PDB file of C-alpha atoms in Angstrom:
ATOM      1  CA  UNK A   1       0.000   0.000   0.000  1.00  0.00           C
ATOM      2  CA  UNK A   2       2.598   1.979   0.924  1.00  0.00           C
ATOM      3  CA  UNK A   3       3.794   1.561  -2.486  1.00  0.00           C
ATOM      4  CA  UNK A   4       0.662   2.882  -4.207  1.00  0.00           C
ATOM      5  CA  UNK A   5       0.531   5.571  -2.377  1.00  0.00           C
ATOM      6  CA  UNK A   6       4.322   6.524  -3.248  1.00  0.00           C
ATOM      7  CA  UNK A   7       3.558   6.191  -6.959  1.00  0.00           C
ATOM      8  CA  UNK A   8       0.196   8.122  -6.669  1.00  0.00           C
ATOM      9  CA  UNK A   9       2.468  11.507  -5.012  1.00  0.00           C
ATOM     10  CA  UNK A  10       5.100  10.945  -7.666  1.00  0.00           C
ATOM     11  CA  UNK A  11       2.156  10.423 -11.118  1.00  0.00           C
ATOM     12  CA  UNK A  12       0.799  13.641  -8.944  1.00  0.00           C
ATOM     13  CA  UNK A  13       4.035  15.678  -8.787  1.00  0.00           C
ATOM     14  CA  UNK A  14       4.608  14.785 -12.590  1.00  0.00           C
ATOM     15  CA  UNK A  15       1.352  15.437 -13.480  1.00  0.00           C
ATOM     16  CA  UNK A  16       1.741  19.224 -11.968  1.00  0.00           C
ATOM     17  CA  UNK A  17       5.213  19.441 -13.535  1.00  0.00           C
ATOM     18  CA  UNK A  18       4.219  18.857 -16.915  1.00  0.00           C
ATOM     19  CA  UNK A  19       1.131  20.903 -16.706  1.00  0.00           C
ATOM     20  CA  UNK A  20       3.162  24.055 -15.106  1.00  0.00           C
ATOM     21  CA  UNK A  21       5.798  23.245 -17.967  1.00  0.00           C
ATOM     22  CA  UNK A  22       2.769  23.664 -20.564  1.00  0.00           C
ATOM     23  CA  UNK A  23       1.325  26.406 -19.286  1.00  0.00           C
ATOM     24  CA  UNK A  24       4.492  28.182 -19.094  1.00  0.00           C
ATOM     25  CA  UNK A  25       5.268  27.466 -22.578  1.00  0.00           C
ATOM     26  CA  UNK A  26       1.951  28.658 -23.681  1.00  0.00           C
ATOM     27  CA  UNK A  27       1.915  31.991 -21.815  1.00  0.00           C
ATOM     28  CA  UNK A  28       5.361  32.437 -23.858  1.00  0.00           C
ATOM     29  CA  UNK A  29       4.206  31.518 -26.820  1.00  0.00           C
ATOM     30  CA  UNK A  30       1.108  33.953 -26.252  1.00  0.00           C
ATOM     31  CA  UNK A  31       3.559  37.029 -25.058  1.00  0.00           C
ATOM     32  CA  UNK A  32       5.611  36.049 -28.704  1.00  0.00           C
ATOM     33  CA  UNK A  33       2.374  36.477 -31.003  1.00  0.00           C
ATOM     34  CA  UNK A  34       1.447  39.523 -28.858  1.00  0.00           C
ATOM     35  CA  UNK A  35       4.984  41.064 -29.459  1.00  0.00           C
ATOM     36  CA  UNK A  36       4.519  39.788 -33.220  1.00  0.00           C
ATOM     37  CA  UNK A  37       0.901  41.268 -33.577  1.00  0.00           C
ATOM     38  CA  UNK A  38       2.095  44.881 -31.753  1.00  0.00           C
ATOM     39  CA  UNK A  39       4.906  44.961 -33.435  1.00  0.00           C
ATOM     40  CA  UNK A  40       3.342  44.830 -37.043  1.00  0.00           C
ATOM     41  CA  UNK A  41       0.425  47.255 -35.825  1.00  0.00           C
ATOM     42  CA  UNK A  42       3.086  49.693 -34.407  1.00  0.00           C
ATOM     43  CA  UNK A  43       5.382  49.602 -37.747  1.00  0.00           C
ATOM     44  CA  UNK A  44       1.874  50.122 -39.706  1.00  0.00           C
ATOM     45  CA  UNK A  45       1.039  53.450 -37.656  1.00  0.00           C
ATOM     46  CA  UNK A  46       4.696  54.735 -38.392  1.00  0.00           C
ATOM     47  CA  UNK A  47       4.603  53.965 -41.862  1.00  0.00           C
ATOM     48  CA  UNK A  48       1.059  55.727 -42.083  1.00  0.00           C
ATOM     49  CA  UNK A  49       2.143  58.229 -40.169  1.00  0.00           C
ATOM     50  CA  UNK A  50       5.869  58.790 -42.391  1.00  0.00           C
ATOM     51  CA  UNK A  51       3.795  59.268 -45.160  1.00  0.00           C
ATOM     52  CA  UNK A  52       1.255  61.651 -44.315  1.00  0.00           C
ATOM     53  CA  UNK A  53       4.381  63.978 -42.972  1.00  0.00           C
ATOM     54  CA  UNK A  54       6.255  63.530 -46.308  1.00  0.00           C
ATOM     55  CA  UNK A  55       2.695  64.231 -47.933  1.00  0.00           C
ATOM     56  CA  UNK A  56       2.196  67.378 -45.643  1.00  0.00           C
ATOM     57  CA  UNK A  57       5.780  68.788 -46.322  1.00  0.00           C
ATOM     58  CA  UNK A  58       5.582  68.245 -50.318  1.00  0.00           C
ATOM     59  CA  UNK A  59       2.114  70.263 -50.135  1.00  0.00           C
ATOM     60  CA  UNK A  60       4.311  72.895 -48.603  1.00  0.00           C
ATOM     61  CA  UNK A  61       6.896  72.708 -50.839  1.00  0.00           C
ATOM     62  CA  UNK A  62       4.754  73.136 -53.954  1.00  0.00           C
ATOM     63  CA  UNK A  63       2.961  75.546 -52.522  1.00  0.00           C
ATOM     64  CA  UNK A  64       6.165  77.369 -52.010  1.00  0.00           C
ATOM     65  CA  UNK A  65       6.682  76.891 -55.665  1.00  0.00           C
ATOM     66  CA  UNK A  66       3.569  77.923 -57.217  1.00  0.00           C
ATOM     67  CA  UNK A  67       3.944  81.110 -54.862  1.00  0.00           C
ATOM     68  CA  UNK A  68       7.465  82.174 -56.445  1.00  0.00           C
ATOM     69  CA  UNK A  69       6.190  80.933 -59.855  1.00  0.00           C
ATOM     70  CA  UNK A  70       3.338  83.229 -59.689  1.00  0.00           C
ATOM     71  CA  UNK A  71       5.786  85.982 -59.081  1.00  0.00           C
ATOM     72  CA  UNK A  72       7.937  84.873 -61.723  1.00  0.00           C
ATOM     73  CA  UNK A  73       4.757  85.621 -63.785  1.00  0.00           C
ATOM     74  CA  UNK A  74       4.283  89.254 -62.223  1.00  0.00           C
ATOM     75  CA  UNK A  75       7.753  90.402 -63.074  1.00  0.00           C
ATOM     76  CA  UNK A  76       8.096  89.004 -66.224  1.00  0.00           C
ATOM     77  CA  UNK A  77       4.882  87.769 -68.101  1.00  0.00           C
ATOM     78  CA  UNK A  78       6.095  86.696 -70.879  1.00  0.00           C
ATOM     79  CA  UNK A  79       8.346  84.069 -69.837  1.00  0.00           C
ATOM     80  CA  UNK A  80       6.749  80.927 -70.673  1.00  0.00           C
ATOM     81  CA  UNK A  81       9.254  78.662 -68.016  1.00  0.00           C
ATOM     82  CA  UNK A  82       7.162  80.824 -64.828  1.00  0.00           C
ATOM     83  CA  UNK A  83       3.714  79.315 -66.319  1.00  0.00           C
ATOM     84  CA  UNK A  84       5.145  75.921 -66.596  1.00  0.00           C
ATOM     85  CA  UNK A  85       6.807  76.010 -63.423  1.00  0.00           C
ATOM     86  CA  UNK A  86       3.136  77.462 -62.322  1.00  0.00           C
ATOM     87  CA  UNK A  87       1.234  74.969 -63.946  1.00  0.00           C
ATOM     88  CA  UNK A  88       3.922  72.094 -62.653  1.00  0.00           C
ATOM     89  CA  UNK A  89       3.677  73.322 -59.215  1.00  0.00           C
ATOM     90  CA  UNK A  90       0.360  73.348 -58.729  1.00  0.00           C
ATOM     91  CA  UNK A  91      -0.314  69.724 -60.587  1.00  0.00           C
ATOM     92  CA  UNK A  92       1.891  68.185 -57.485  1.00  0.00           C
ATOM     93  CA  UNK A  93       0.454  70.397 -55.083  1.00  0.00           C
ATOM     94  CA  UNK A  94      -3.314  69.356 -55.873  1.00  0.00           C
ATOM     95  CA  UNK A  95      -1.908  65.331 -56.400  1.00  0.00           C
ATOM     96  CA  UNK A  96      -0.178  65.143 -53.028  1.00  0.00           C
ATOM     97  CA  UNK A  97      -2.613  67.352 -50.525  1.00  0.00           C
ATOM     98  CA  UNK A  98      -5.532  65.158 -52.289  1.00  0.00           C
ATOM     99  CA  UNK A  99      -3.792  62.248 -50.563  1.00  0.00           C
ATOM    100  CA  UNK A 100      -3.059  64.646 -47.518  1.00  0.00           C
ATOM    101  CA  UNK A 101      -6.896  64.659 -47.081  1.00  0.00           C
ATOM    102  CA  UNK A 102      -7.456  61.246 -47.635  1.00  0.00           C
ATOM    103  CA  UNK A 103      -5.759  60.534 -44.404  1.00  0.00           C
ATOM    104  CA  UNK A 104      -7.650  62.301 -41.635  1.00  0.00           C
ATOM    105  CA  UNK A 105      -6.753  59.561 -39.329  1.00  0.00           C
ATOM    106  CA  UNK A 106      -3.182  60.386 -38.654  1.00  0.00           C
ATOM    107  CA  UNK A 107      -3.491  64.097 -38.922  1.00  0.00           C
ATOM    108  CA  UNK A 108      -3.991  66.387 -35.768  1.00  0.00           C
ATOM    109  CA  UNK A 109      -7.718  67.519 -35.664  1.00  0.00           C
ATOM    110  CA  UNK A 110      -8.781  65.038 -37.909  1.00  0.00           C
ATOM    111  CA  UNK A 111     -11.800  65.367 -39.979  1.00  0.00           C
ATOM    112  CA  UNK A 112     -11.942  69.087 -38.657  1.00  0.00           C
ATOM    113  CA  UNK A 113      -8.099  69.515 -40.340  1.00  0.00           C
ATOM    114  CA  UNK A 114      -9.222  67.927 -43.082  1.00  0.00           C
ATOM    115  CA  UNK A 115     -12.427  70.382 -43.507  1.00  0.00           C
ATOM    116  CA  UNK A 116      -9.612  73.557 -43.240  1.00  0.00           C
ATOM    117  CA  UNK A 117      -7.654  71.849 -45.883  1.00  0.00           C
ATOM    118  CA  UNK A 118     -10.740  71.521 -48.173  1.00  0.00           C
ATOM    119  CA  UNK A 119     -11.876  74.499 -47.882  1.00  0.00           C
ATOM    120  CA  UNK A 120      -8.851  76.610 -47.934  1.00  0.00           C
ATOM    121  CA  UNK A 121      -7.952  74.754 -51.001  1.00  0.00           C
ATOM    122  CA  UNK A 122     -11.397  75.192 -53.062  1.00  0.00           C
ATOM    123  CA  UNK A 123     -10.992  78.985 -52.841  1.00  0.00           C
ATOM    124  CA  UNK A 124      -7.013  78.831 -53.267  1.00  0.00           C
ATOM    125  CA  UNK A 125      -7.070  77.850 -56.860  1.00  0.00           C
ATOM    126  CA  UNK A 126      -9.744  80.820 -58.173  1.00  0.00           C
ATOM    127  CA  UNK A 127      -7.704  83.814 -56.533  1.00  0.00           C
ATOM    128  CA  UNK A 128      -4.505  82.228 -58.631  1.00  0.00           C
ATOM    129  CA  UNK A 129      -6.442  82.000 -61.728  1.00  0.00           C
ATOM    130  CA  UNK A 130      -7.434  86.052 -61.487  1.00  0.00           C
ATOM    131  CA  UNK A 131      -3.942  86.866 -60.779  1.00  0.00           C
ATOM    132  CA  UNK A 132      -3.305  85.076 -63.856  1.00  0.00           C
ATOM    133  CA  UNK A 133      -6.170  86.399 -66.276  1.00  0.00           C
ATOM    134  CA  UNK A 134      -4.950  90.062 -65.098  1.00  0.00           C
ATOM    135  CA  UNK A 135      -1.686  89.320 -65.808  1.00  0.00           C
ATOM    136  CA  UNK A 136      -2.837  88.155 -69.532  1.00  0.00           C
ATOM    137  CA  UNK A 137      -4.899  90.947 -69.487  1.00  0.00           C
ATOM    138  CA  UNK A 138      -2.069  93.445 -69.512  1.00  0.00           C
ATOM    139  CA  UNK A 139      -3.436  94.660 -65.536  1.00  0.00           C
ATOM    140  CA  UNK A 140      -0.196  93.921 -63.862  1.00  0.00           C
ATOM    141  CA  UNK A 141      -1.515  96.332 -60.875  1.00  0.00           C
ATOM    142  CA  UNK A 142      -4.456  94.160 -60.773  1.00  0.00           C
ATOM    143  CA  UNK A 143      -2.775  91.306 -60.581  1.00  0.00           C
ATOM    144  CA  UNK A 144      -0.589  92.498 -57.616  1.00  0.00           C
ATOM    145  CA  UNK A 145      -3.660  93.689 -56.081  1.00  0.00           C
ATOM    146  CA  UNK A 146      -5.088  90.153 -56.284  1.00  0.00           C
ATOM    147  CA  UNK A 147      -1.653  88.867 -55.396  1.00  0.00           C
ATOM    148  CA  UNK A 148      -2.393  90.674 -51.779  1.00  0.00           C
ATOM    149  CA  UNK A 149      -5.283  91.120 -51.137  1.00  0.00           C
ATOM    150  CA  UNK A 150      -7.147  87.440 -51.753  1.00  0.00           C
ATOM    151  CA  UNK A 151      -3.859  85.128 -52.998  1.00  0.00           C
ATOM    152  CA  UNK A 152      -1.314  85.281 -50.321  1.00  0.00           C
ATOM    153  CA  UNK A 153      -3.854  85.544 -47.486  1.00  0.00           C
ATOM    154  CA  UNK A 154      -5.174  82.503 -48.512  1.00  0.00           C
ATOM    155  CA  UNK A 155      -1.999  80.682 -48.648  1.00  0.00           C
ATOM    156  CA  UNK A 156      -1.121  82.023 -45.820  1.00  0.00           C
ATOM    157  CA  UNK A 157      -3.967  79.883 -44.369  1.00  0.00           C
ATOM    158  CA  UNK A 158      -2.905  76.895 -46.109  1.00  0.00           C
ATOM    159  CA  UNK A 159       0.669  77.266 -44.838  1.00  0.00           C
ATOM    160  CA  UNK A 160      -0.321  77.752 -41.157  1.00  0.00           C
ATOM    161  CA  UNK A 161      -2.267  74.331 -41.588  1.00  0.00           C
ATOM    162  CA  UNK A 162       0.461  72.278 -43.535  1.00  0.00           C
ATOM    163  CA  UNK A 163       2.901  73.647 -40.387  1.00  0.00           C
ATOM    164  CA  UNK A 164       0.404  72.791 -37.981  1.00  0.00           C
ATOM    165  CA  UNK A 165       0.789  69.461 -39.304  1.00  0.00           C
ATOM    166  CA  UNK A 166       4.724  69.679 -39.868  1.00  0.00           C
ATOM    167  CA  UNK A 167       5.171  70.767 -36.135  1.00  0.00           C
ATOM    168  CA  UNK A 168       2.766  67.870 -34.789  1.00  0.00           C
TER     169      UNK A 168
END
């Protein structure tokens, strides 16, 4: 009997061994898919979130560009390389900040950012176009008026938001 009972404490000891053993080995195994899964969601965020900043800082860029091509245009109008560099500028400009506002998700103020964005870029375009028809026009004080008065402000807009986004 004594025996039996001897055998039963050791099959009972074993038994606990082997089921600490497994239990150990699954909590690892758990903590490694975790790590696995976090990692992946965590590389995902920064490579949305590397994207939208390199998005946000080419928008300022061409912005920048179609600025000092539209003064290229003021000072001398019939230089066809400004209105290229105009027309060039503003083609990346309106490709890249369409994908800035696409991404509401990573940007600070989210659908709210986006709205500013949207707005301040539906309004942009038309004050550049009447700098431009004055300048065809031969109303180069017209144009600068524009230029002042409705153009710059508004970009001036657009920049603060693009930095506000830059700086976050």
């Amino acid at each position: 009997m004594a025996t039996t009972r001897r055998t039963s404490v050791r099959a009972q000891l074993s038994f606990l061994v082997i089921v600490t053993c497994g239990l150990f080995i699954a909590a690892i195994a758990g903590s490694l898919w975790q790590m696995q899964r976090g990692e992946q969601k965590l590389l995902d965020f920064i490579d949305d979130e590397l994207a939208v900043e390199r998005d946000v800082t080419n928008a300022y860029a061409q912005g920048l560009q179609m600025g000092q091509a539209l003064r290229n245009i003021l000072l001398d109008p019939a230089n066809p390389q400004a209105y290229t560099n105009f027309e060039r500028a503003q083609a990346g400009f309106n490709e890249v900040i369409e994908r800035v506002k696409a991404s509401a998700h990573v940007l600070k103020g989210g659908s709210a950012t986006t709205a500013k964005i949207t707005d301040i870029h539906a309004r942009w375009p038309a004050h550049q176009a009447r700098v431009l028809q004055h300048v065809r026009a031969g109303d180069l004080d017209g144009a600068r008026q524009v230029l002042n008065r409705d153009e710059t402000p508004t970009w001036r807009e657009m920049r603060g938001a693009l930095m506000e986004q830059i700086e976050y």
